[in-house]
Coordinates of C-alpha atoms in Angstrom, one line a residue:
M1 CA -19.5 43.3 7.4
E2 CA -19.5 43.0 11.1
L3 CA -19.3 38.9 12.4
P4 CA -21.6 37.9 15.5
P5 CA -18.9 36.5 17.5
N6 CA -16.9 34.3 17.6
F7 CA -17.7 34.1 13.8
V8 CA -14.8 34.4 11.6
R9 CA -14.2 35.1 7.7
I10 CA -13.2 32.5 5.2
K11 CA -9.9 33.7 4.4
D12 CA -8.8 33.5 8.4
I13 CA -10.1 29.6 9.0
R14 CA -6.4 27.7 9.6
A15 CA -6.5 24.4 8.6
R16 CA -6.8 21.5 11.3
V17 CA -8.1 24.6 14.1
F18 CA -10.8 24.7 15.4
T19 CA -13.4 27.2 14.6
Q20 CA -17.0 27.8 16.2
G21 CA -18.6 29.3 13.0
C22 CA -18.3 31.2 10.5
M23 CA -21.1 32.2 7.6
G24 CA -20.8 32.6 3.8
V25 CA -23.5 32.1 0.9
I26 CA -24.0 29.1 -1.1
T27 CA -21.4 29.3 -4.9
Y28 CA -21.9 25.9 -5.5
I29 CA -24.6 23.0 -4.1
K30 CA -25.4 19.1 -5.5
E31 CA -28.0 16.8 -4.6
I32 CA -27.4 14.6 -2.1
R33 CA -26.3 11.7 -3.7
P34 CA -25.6 7.7 -1.5
S35 CA -21.7 7.9 -0.3
K36 CA -19.1 5.2 -1.0
G37 CA -20.4 3.7 2.2
D38 CA -23.7 3.9 4.6
D39 CA -24.2 7.1 4.3
H40 CA -25.1 9.8 2.3
V41 CA -23.0 13.6 1.7
L42 CA -24.1 16.9 1.0
Q43 CA -21.8 18.3 -1.0
F44 CA -21.3 22.9 -1.0
S45 CA -19.7 26.2 -1.9
I46 CA -19.8 28.9 0.0
K47 CA -18.5 32.1 -0.3
D48 CA -18.3 35.9 2.2
D49 CA -16.1 38.0 -0.3
F50 CA -17.3 39.0 -3.3
S51 CA -14.8 41.6 -4.4
P52 CA -12.4 41.1 -7.1
E53 CA -9.0 40.6 -4.9
A54 CA -10.6 38.1 -3.2
Y55 CA -12.2 35.2 -5.6
A56 CA -10.5 32.4 -5.0
N57 CA -11.8 32.7 -0.9
E58 CA -14.0 30.2 -1.3
L59 CA -15.1 26.7 1.0
E60 CA -15.7 23.7 -0.3
C61 CA -18.2 21.6 2.5
K62 CA -19.0 17.9 2.8
F63 CA -21.3 16.7 5.3
F64 CA -22.0 12.9 5.6
R65 CA -24.8 11.5 7.6
Q66 CA -27.9 9.5 7.1
I67 CA -30.2 10.0 5.2
E68 CA -32.9 10.2 7.3
D69 CA -30.2 12.7 9.9
M70 CA -29.2 15.1 6.6
P71 CA -31.0 18.3 5.9
T72 CA -32.9 19.4 3.3
P73 CA -30.4 20.9 1.5
G74 CA -30.2 25.1 -0.1
N75 CA -30.0 27.1 -2.8
I76 CA -27.6 28.4 -5.0
G77 CA -28.2 32.6 -3.0
D78 CA -28.4 31.3 0.3
I79 CA -27.1 31.1 3.1
V80 CA -24.8 29.3 4.9
I81 CA -23.8 29.2 9.2
I82 CA -20.9 26.6 10.1
R83 CA -20.5 25.3 13.6
N84 CA -18.5 23.8 15.4
F85 CA -16.3 22.3 12.6
K86 CA -12.7 22.1 12.0
A87 CA -11.4 22.6 8.0
T88 CA -8.1 21.0 6.5
R89 CA -6.0 22.7 3.9
F90 CA -5.4 20.0 0.3
R91 CA -3.2 22.4 -1.6
E92 CA -4.8 25.9 -1.9
S93 CA -8.7 25.1 -1.4
L94 CA -10.0 24.9 2.3
E95 CA -12.7 22.0 2.9
I96 CA -14.5 20.8 5.8
V97 CA -15.0 17.1 5.8
S98 CA -17.6 16.8 9.1
S99 CA -18.6 12.9 9.6
P100 CA -21.9 11.2 11.8
R101 CA -19.1 11.7 14.4
D102 CA -18.2 14.9 15.3
S103 CA -20.5 17.9 16.1
A104 CA -20.5 20.0 12.7
T105 CA -23.9 21.6 12.2
V106 CA -25.1 23.7 9.4
T107 CA -27.9 25.5 8.6
F108 CA -29.7 27.3 5.8
F109 CA -31.5 30.6 5.4
S110 CA -33.2 31.3 2.4
Q111 CA -32.4 34.4 -0.2
D112 CA -35.5 34.7 -0.5
K113 CA -36.6 34.6 3.3
I114 CA -34.0 37.5 3.9
P115 CA -35.1 40.9 4.1
H116 CA -32.9 44.2 3.1
P117 CA -30.8 45.5 5.9
S118 CA -33.7 48.7 5.9
S119 CA -36.1 45.9 7.3
S120 CA -34.4 44.1 10.2
T121 CA -34.5 47.2 12.6
G122 CA -37.1 43.1 14.1
Y123 CA -34.3 40.6 14.0
G124 CA -31.2 42.3 15.3
V125 CA -30.4 43.0 19.5
G126 CA -34.3 44.4 21.2
G127 CA -36.0 42.3 18.4
H128 CA -37.7 39.6 18.9
K129 CA -38.4 38.3 14.8
I130 CA -36.4 34.6 14.0
L131 CA -35.4 34.1 10.4
P132 CA -36.6 31.1 9.0
F133 CA -33.9 27.9 9.2
H134 CA -33.5 24.3 8.5
G135 CA -30.3 22.3 9.0
T136 CA -28.6 19.4 11.5
T137 CA -29.7 22.0 14.4
I138 CA -32.8 23.4 16.0
H139 CA -30.8 26.7 17.5
K140 CA -31.7 29.5 16.9
P141 CA -29.7 32.0 15.7
T142 CA -28.7 35.1 17.3
P143 CA -29.7 38.4 16.9
Q144 CA -26.4 39.0 16.0
E145 CA -25.5 36.5 13.5
Q146 CA -29.7 37.4 12.2
M147 CA -27.9 41.0 11.7
G148 CA -24.7 39.3 10.0
I149 CA -27.0 36.9 7.8
I150 CA -28.7 40.0 6.4
T151 CA -25.4 42.4 5.9
L152 CA -24.4 39.7 4.0
K153 CA -27.7 38.7 1.7
A154 CA -26.9 42.4 0.2
A155 CA -23.2 42.2 -0.1
A156 CA -24.2 39.7 -2.1
S157 CA -26.8 40.2 -4.2
P158 CA -25.4 41.8 -7.0
Q159 CA -23.4 39.2 -7.4
I160 CA -26.1 36.0 -6.9
S161 CA -26.6 36.2 -11.1
Q162 CA -23.2 35.3 -11.8
V163 CA -22.7 32.9 -8.9
K164 CA -25.8 31.0 -10.5
L165 CA -24.2 31.9 -14.1
A166 CA -20.7 29.6 -13.0
S167 CA -21.9 27.1 -10.7
T168 CA -24.1 25.5 -13.5
Q169 CA -20.7 25.7 -15.7
R170 CA -18.9 23.5 -13.1
A171 CA -21.9 21.4 -12.5
L172 CA -22.3 20.2 -16.3
S173 CA -18.4 19.8 -16.3
Q174 CA -18.3 17.7 -13.8
R175 CA -17.5 14.0 -13.4
P176 CA -20.0 11.9 -13.1
F177 CA -19.9 9.3 -10.6
I178 CA -18.2 6.1 -10.8
N179 CA -19.3 2.9 -9.6
R180 CA -16.0 1.1 -8.5
S181 CA -18.2 -1.2 -5.9
S182 CA -16.8 -4.7 -6.5
L183 CA -17.0 -8.3 -5.7
I184 CA -13.5 -10.3 -5.5
K185 CA -14.1 -12.5 -8.1
D186 CA -14.9 -9.5 -10.7
L187 CA -11.9 -7.3 -8.6
E188 CA -9.4 -6.5 -11.7
F189 CA -5.8 -5.5 -11.4
D190 CA -3.9 -2.1 -11.0
K191 CA -7.1 -0.4 -10.6
F192 CA -9.2 1.5 -7.5
S193 CA -12.2 -1.1 -5.4
D194 CA -15.1 -0.5 -3.3
L195 CA -15.5 -4.8 -1.4
V196 CA -18.1 -5.4 1.4
G197 CA -16.5 -8.3 3.4
E198 CA -15.8 -10.8 6.1
V199 CA -13.1 -10.3 8.6
V200 CA -11.2 -13.8 8.0
K201 CA -8.2 -12.0 11.1
F202 CA -5.7 -9.7 10.4
Y203 CA -2.6 -9.3 12.3
A204 CA 0.3 -5.6 12.8
N205 CA 3.4 -6.0 10.7
D206 CA 5.0 -3.0 12.0
Q207 CA 4.2 0.5 14.1
D208 CA 2.7 1.5 10.1
S209 CA 0.4 -0.8 9.1
V210 CA -1.9 -4.3 9.5
D211 CA -2.5 -6.9 6.9
L212 CA -6.1 -7.4 6.7
Y213 CA -7.5 -11.0 5.6
V214 CA -10.9 -10.3 3.9
T215 CA -13.4 -12.8 1.8
D216 CA -16.9 -12.1 0.4
Y217 CA -17.3 -16.1 -1.1
T218 CA -16.5 -15.0 -4.1
T219 CA -13.7 -16.9 -6.0
N220 CA -10.5 -15.0 -7.6
K221 CA -7.7 -17.3 -9.0
H222 CA -5.0 -14.9 -8.5
L223 CA -5.6 -15.8 -4.6
F224 CA -3.7 -17.3 -2.8
L225 CA -5.1 -21.1 -3.0
Y226 CA -5.9 -22.2 1.2
E227 CA -5.7 -25.8 1.5
N228 CA -8.0 -28.2 3.7
P229 CA -5.6 -29.7 5.7
E230 CA -8.4 -32.1 6.1
T231 CA -8.4 -33.1 2.8
A232 CA -4.3 -32.3 1.5
E233 CA -3.0 -35.4 0.3
D234 CA -1.2 -35.4 3.6
P235 CA -2.1 -32.6 5.6
R236 CA 1.5 -31.8 6.5
L237 CA 1.9 -30.1 2.8
V238 CA -0.9 -27.2 3.6
A239 CA 1.5 -24.5 2.7
S240 CA -0.4 -22.6 6.0
K241 CA -1.4 -25.3 8.7
N242 CA -3.0 -22.6 10.9
W243 CA -5.2 -21.7 8.8
K244 CA -8.6 -22.0 9.7
G245 CA -11.1 -21.4 6.6
P246 CA -12.4 -19.9 3.9
F247 CA -10.4 -22.3 1.9
G248 CA -10.1 -22.1 -1.6
Q249 CA -9.2 -18.9 -3.7
V250 CA -12.2 -16.9 -1.7
T251 CA -9.6 -14.5 0.3
L252 CA -8.3 -11.3 -0.1
V253 CA -5.4 -9.6 1.9
I254 CA -4.7 -6.4 1.8
R255 CA -1.9 -4.1 3.8
A256 CA -3.6 -1.2 5.3
W257 CA -2.3 1.8 6.1
E258 CA -2.7 4.3 9.2
P259 CA -4.7 6.3 9.9
H260 CA -6.5 2.9 8.9
A261 CA -3.9 0.3 10.9
T262 CA -5.0 2.0 13.7
F263 CA -8.8 2.1 13.4
I264 CA -8.3 -2.1 12.5
K265 CA -6.5 -2.5 15.6
N266 CA -8.9 -0.9 17.6
S267 CA -12.7 -1.5 15.6
I268 CA -11.9 -4.3 13.8
K269 CA -13.2 -7.7 15.4
V270 CA -12.8 -11.1 13.4
G271 CA -16.2 -12.3 11.8
D272 CA -17.1 -8.6 11.1
V273 CA -18.9 -7.2 7.6
I274 CA -17.1 -4.4 6.4
N275 CA -17.1 -1.8 4.0
I276 CA -13.8 -1.2 2.6
E277 CA -13.2 1.8 0.1
N278 CA -10.2 2.8 -2.6
V279 CA -9.1 -0.8 -2.5
H280 CA -5.9 -0.4 -4.4
V281 CA -5.5 -3.9 -6.6
K282 CA -1.5 -5.1 -7.0
L283 CA 0.0 -7.6 -8.3
T284 CA 2.7 -9.2 -6.0
G285 CA 6.4 -10.1 -6.5
A286 CA 4.5 -14.5 -6.6
N287 CA 2.0 -13.4 -8.9
K288 CA -0.5 -13.5 -7.0
M289 CA -3.5 -10.5 -6.5
E290 CA -3.2 -8.0 -2.9
G291 CA -4.6 -4.6 -2.1
A292 CA -3.5 -1.8 -1.0
L293 CA -4.9 0.4 1.2
H294 CA -2.7 4.0 1.6
Q295 CA -3.9 7.6 3.8
D296 CA -5.6 9.6 2.0
T297 CA -3.1 12.6 0.5
K298 CA -6.0 14.7 -0.2
Y299 CA -8.4 14.0 3.2
M300 CA -5.3 12.8 6.0
D301 CA -7.6 12.0 8.7
K302 CA -10.6 9.5 6.8
I303 CA -11.0 5.9 7.4
Y304 CA -11.9 4.5 4.1
I305 CA -13.3 1.2 6.2
R306 CA -16.4 0.8 8.6
I307 CA -18.6 -1.5 10.0
C308 CA -20.8 -2.1 7.2
H309 CA -25.0 -1.2 8.7
S310 CA -26.4 -2.4 4.9
S311 CA -28.2 -5.5 6.2
E312 CA -29.6 -5.5 2.0
K313 CA -25.2 -6.4 2.0
I314 CA -24.9 -8.6 4.7
D315 CA -27.7 -10.1 4.0
A316 CA -25.8 -10.9 0.0
L317 CA -22.6 -12.1 1.7
H318 CA -25.1 -14.4 3.6
K319 CA -26.4 -16.1 1.4
R320 CA -22.7 -16.4 -0.7
K321 CA -21.1 -17.3 2.6
Q322 CA -24.5 -19.8 2.8
E323 CA -23.8 -21.3 -1.1
Y324 CA -20.1 -21.7 -0.4
E325 CA -19.8 -23.9 2.6
L326 CA -22.4 -26.7 0.8
R327 CA -20.8 -25.8 -3.1
Y328 CA -16.8 -26.3 -1.3
G329 CA -17.9 -29.1 1.1
I330 CA -19.5 -31.8 -1.6
K331 CA -15.9 -30.5 -4.0
E332 CA -13.7 -32.2 -0.9
A333 CA -15.8 -35.0 -0.8
R334 CA -15.9 -36.2 -4.3
E335 CA -12.3 -35.1 -4.1
V336 CA -11.2 -37.8 -1.5
L337 CA -13.2 -40.3 -3.5
T338 CA -11.6 -39.1 -6.7
R339 CA -8.5 -40.1 -5.1
S340 CA -8.0 -43.4 -3.0
D341 CA -10.3 -45.1 -5.9
A342 CA -7.5 -43.6 -8.8
Y343 CA -5.2 -45.4 -5.6
L344 CA -6.2 -48.2 -5.3
K345 CA -6.5 -48.8 -9.6
L346 CA -2.8 -49.1 -9.1
G347 CA -1.2 -52.4 -9.2
K348 CA 0.7 -52.6 -6.1
D349 CA 4.7 -51.8 -7.9
H350 CA 2.9 -48.8 -9.6
Q351 CA 1.7 -47.9 -5.5
K352 CA 5.0 -48.5 -4.1
R353 CA 6.4 -46.1 -6.8
A354 CA 3.3 -43.7 -6.2
R355 CA 4.6 -44.0 -2.3
K356 CA 8.4 -43.0 -3.6
R357 CA 7.0 -39.7 -5.4
E358 CA 4.9 -39.0 -3.0
D359 CA 7.4 -39.8 -0.2
A360 CA 9.8 -37.1 -2.3
R361 CA 7.4 -34.8 -2.3
V362 CA 6.2 -34.8 1.1
R363 CA 9.8 -33.9 2.1
H364 CA 10.4 -30.5 0.0
R365 CA 7.3 -29.4 0.9
I366 CA 8.0 -29.9 4.4
E367 CA 11.9 -28.3 4.6
Q368 CA 10.1 -25.7 2.7
R369 CA 7.2 -24.8 4.8
E370 CA 9.9 -25.3 7.6
M371 CA 12.1 -22.1 5.9
E372 CA 9.0 -20.4 6.3
E373 CA 8.6 -21.7 10.2
E374 CA 11.8 -19.8 10.6
E375 CA 11.4 -16.8 8.6
E376 CA 8.8 -16.4 10.6
E377 CA 10.8 -17.1 13.6
E378 CA 12.5 -13.7 13.2
V379 CA 10.2 -10.8 12.8
D380 CA 10.1 -9.9 15.8
E381 CA 13.7 -10.2 15.8
H382 CA 13.7 -8.1 12.6
L383 CA 11.1 -5.5 14.2
S384 CA 12.5 -4.7 17.4
R385 CA 16.7 -3.7 15.3
P386 CA 16.2 0.6 15.2
G387 CA 18.0 2.0 12.2
S388 CA 17.1 -0.2 9.7
N389 CA 14.6 -0.3 6.6
S390 CA 12.0 -2.2 8.9
H391 CA 9.9 -3.8 5.7
I392 CA 13.4 -5.4 4.1
R393 CA 14.2 -8.2 6.3
A394 CA 17.6 -10.0 6.7
G395 CA 18.2 -14.2 8.5
Y396 CA 21.2 -15.9 10.4
P397 CA 20.0 -13.1 13.3
N398 CA 22.3 -14.8 15.9
I399 CA 25.8 -13.6 13.1
K400 CA 27.0 -10.4 14.4
M401 CA 27.3 -7.8 12.4
S402 CA 30.2 -7.1 10.5
S403 CA 31.3 -3.5 8.6
V404 CA 32.6 -3.6 4.8
S405 CA 35.6 -3.4 5.9
E406 CA 36.1 -6.3 8.2
M407 CA 34.7 -8.4 5.2
L408 CA 36.7 -6.8 3.3
N409 CA 39.7 -7.6 4.8
N410 CA 39.2 -10.3 6.8
S411 CA 41.8 -12.0 8.8
G412 CA 40.7 -15.7 8.0
L413 CA 42.9 -14.7 4.2
K414 CA 45.6 -15.4 5.8
A415 CA 46.4 -18.7 6.6
R416 CA 49.9 -21.2 7.7
G417 CA 50.5 -23.6 5.5
P418 CA 51.9 -27.2 5.3
T419 CA 55.4 -25.1 6.3
G420 CA 54.3 -23.0 9.0
A421 CA 54.5 -20.8 6.3
E422 CA 51.6 -17.7 6.5
V423 CA 49.9 -17.7 2.8
T424 CA 47.5 -15.7 2.0
L425 CA 44.0 -17.9 0.7
P426 CA 42.3 -16.6 -2.2
F427 CA 39.2 -16.3 -0.3
V428 CA 36.9 -18.2 1.8
N429 CA 33.3 -19.8 2.3
C430 CA 32.3 -17.3 5.4
K431 CA 28.5 -16.0 6.3
Y432 CA 28.4 -12.2 7.4
R433 CA 25.7 -9.9 8.6
S434 CA 26.1 -6.3 8.0
R435 CA 24.4 -3.2 8.1
V436 CA 23.9 -1.4 4.1
R437 CA 23.2 0.9 2.2
V438 CA 23.2 0.5 -2.4
V439 CA 25.4 3.7 -3.7
D440 CA 24.8 1.9 -6.9
F441 CA 23.6 -0.3 -9.2
S442 CA 24.6 -2.6 -12.8
P443 CA 23.6 -2.9 -15.1
N444 CA 22.0 1.0 -15.9
S445 CA 18.6 -0.9 -17.7
L446 CA 16.9 -2.2 -15.1
E447 CA 15.5 -4.2 -18.2
D448 CA 19.3 -6.2 -18.2
F449 CA 18.2 -7.0 -14.3
S450 CA 16.9 -10.3 -15.8
H451 CA 18.6 -13.0 -18.5
A452 CA 17.6 -16.1 -20.8
M453 CA 19.0 -19.0 -19.7
T454 CA 19.3 -20.7 -23.6
N455 CA 21.5 -17.4 -23.6
P456 CA 25.1 -18.8 -23.0
A457 CA 26.7 -15.9 -21.6
W458 CA 24.3 -15.7 -19.2
N459 CA 24.2 -20.0 -18.4
D460 CA 27.2 -21.6 -18.4
T461 CA 25.6 -25.0 -18.2
L462 CA 23.9 -24.6 -21.5
D463 CA 26.6 -27.0 -23.3
D464 CA 26.6 -30.0 -22.0
S465 CA 29.6 -31.4 -23.3
K466 CA 29.5 -35.4 -21.7
S467 CA 26.8 -35.2 -24.2
G468 CA 27.7 -33.1 -27.2
Q469 CA 23.6 -32.3 -27.0
K470 CA 22.5 -28.9 -26.0
R471 CA 19.2 -28.6 -23.1
R472 CA 16.6 -26.2 -23.8
D473 CA 16.1 -24.0 -20.6
D474 CA 13.0 -21.0 -21.3
R475 CA 13.7 -19.7 -18.2
W476 CA 14.8 -16.2 -17.4
Q477 CA 17.4 -15.3 -13.8
W478 CA 17.7 -12.1 -12.1
G479 CA 21.3 -11.3 -12.3
F480 CA 22.3 -8.2 -10.3
V481 CA 25.0 -6.1 -8.6
L482 CA 24.5 -3.3 -6.2
L483 CA 27.2 -1.3 -4.5
V484 CA 27.2 -0.4 -1.0
E485 CA 29.3 1.2 1.7
D486 CA 28.0 1.0 5.4
A487 CA 25.0 2.7 7.1
D488 CA 26.8 5.3 8.9
V489 CA 29.4 7.3 7.2
A490 CA 30.5 11.0 7.5
A491 CA 29.7 13.0 4.5
N492 CA 32.6 13.4 2.1
A493 CA 34.2 10.5 3.6
T494 CA 36.5 7.9 2.2
A495 CA 34.1 4.9 3.0
D496 CA 34.9 0.8 2.0
R497 CA 32.4 -0.1 -0.4
M498 CA 31.8 -3.5 -2.0
L499 CA 30.2 -4.8 -4.6
L500 CA 27.5 -7.2 -3.8
F501 CA 26.0 -9.2 -6.7
V502 CA 22.3 -11.0 -6.4
A503 CA 21.2 -13.9 -8.5
G504 CA 19.8 -17.0 -9.2
P505 CA 17.4 -18.0 -6.6
E506 CA 18.4 -15.6 -3.7
A507 CA 17.4 -12.9 -5.7
D508 CA 14.2 -14.1 -6.4
Y509 CA 14.2 -14.8 -2.1
L510 CA 15.1 -10.8 -2.3
L511 CA 12.3 -9.6 -5.1
R512 CA 9.5 -12.4 -4.3
Q513 CA 9.0 -12.0 -7.9
K514 CA 10.0 -14.6 -10.4
A515 CA 12.5 -13.6 -13.6
T516 CA 11.0 -12.8 -16.8
D517 CA 11.7 -11.2 -20.2
L518 CA 11.4 -7.4 -18.8
R519 CA 11.4 -6.0 -22.6
T520 CA 8.6 -8.4 -23.7
D521 CA 6.0 -7.1 -20.5
P522 CA 3.0 -5.9 -22.9
T523 CA 1.2 -3.9 -20.0
G524 CA 4.8 -3.3 -17.7
M525 CA 3.4 -4.4 -14.8
H526 CA 6.4 -6.8 -13.7
M527 CA 8.2 -3.8 -14.8
K528 CA 6.8 -2.5 -12.2
V529 CA 6.0 -4.5 -10.1
L530 CA 10.0 -4.4 -9.5
E531 CA 10.8 -1.1 -9.9
E532 CA 8.3 -1.2 -6.8
K533 CA 10.3 -3.3 -4.4
L534 CA 13.9 -2.2 -5.7
F535 CA 12.4 1.6 -4.6
I536 CA 12.5 0.2 -0.7
V537 CA 16.2 -1.1 -1.4
W538 CA 17.7 2.2 -2.6
G539 CA 15.6 4.6 -2.5
N540 CA 15.1 7.3 -5.4
L541 CA 18.1 5.4 -6.4
L542 CA 17.4 4.8 -9.4
E543 CA 16.1 8.2 -10.8
I544 CA 18.5 10.2 -9.4
K545 CA 20.7 8.3 -12.0
K546 CA 18.5 8.9 -14.9
E547 CA 18.1 12.9 -13.8
L548 CA 21.5 13.6 -13.2
G549 CA 23.1 11.0 -15.6
P550 CA 22.4 12.5 -19.1
K551 CA 23.8 16.3 -16.8
G552 CA 27.6 13.9 -16.6
V553 CA 27.1 13.7 -13.0
T554 CA 29.3 10.1 -12.6
F555 CA 27.7 7.3 -10.0
P556 CA 28.8 6.5 -7.2
L557 CA 28.2 9.8 -5.7
P558 CA 30.1 10.7 -3.2
S559 CA 29.6 9.6 0.6
G560 CA 26.5 11.5 2.3
D561 CA 25.5 13.2 -1.2
K562 CA 22.0 14.8 0.0
R563 CA 20.7 14.1 -3.3
L564 CA 20.6 10.7 -3.1
S565 CA 18.0 9.7 -0.3
N566 CA 17.4 6.1 0.8
V567 CA 17.4 4.0 4.2
A568 CA 20.5 1.2 5.3
F569 CA 19.1 -1.7 5.3
D570 CA 20.2 -5.6 7.4
V571 CA 21.8 -8.6 4.9
C572 CA 23.3 -11.3 4.5
I573 CA 26.6 -11.7 2.8
E574 CA 28.5 -14.6 2.0
E575 CA 31.9 -14.9 0.0
Y576 CA 32.7 -17.8 -2.1
G577 CA 35.2 -18.6 -4.5
A578 CA 34.7 -18.2 -8.8
K579 CA 36.9 -19.6 -11.2
V580 CA 38.4 -18.2 -13.5
P581 CA 41.5 -18.4 -15.9
R582 CA 44.3 -17.6 -13.7
S583 CA 46.3 -14.8 -14.2
E584 CA 49.1 -11.7 -12.5
K585 CA 45.7 -10.3 -10.8
W586 CA 44.2 -14.1 -10.1
P587 CA 47.7 -16.4 -10.4
E588 CA 45.9 -19.7 -8.1
G589 CA 42.6 -19.4 -10.7
W590 CA 40.2 -17.9 -7.8
Q591 CA 38.3 -14.0 -8.3
R592 CA 37.2 -13.0 -4.4
M593 CA 32.9 -12.3 -4.5
F594 CA 29.9 -11.7 -2.5
R595 CA 27.0 -12.0 -2.7
M596 CA 23.4 -11.5 -0.6
A597 CA 22.0 -14.5 0.9
K598 CA 18.9 -15.4 2.8
T599 CA 17.7 -11.2 2.9
T600 CA 14.0 -10.3 1.6
I601 CA 11.4 -7.5 1.6
M602 CA 8.5 -7.9 3.2
E603 CA 5.1 -8.6 1.4

């Protein structure tokens, strides 16, 4: 078949390359249906070659338009011309995805109105006949295009009955459309949902992601609780003192990655009502609900956020907002009165003790807030450091960086005794800051990273030797070891390596996840979150240990081994001494140790 000028065959279409035109026979088509946003979608597939060797040369097309702009679709066997488009390739298939914002057009030609080539004289060059058509354009087909349509229809005619049968079978095998629309109150962990919400605020974390805060004024008990400082027992206790509302557990934080992040920064403002599709609902390390919006692996440029233009959805949200404001205002007033009445009923002695308890609680939470503010001040400094993992932040930014060798061979271990003689100290209490990468870990099983505080082998304070009584502690505590080396080590070089202990509150701070019994995790959710956090710390180390360990490969691997892929990160390290029995190795009864400190995985 001779193609019209500037047209290409389907097999010659290249992904992400602008194409002026192609034509094909409809081999499959769906009814126009609502999309997940405000548009409707027309989906069909076309072919231009029905030879046995060209069975895979099929082009899938999806046109998103407002319903009033949607053309009447064609039928199986009709001819289609598509102009001004860019195709995308997913695995081995080509696809056209057209939004209302691009210039792609589609034109349908009914097979019943296309003549046989023997009767095509009036449709070619010099003729005046026009093939009937309908579509998203009013431009008439050129004589060359009309002759191409007539020739293609004749070539495909023997195959049309087989194409219709295949299309019927394909339609029967299609999964039904799943409506994933949800209110925030109905969100479930580890599921994907579509939301309509009002933008509360947003801010950029780094160059690749934005935290988007949205609400639909429904309550979910798994969300972070934002308190109103005007009705809190003490305004200083409010964790987020700059939060302007809405208060309660009605706001979902969504971590949006590119290309959505750029769209948010450029096209969204506070107060907008937006549609958000494909939100992955997750559990954070702090056991709170959050959302994640990642790049589509199939349609790399697709944006899953758009301004909502549905008056029905906007009106429903505004109605919930009015009900929320009325309900929350009454609740806050009642809480203020209840607290006042309860306090006045106490006697003077009880009031004094209550004030002391309240003051202690205030001081504790103020200290916590000051620590949080200090961490926030470190964010800008952290993001300005090139070459380190941007998802891990270390404190003490004013401490100069030290290599592993400098820490292991700290000159402060040499000191002068009372007689002036040089002595070697077993350890020094010292803080360091370094840039390292993880090359191994222990224990080998992640299930053993958490320890029961009821286990005397782990909790050496379990027995109260003074009273002879045992204290019950049902908590769990993190405890594991990382083997680290300097960030930059030449391949096959002998690198200095350090055992870095991670346990207790510092492990909680690193992982932002409370320790639990990982061996009795019914849903596997806690283990999944832990694996995701540790992947940020050590990359593919866990995967290659599982893969290569059974094959006899020993760890750690040599420095620079390409099988290990991870990103170095900045870390704070504390040197300290652990009391041990005196021995030839530890004559002073102290073991020199290093532990991670004030280092965290950013949420």
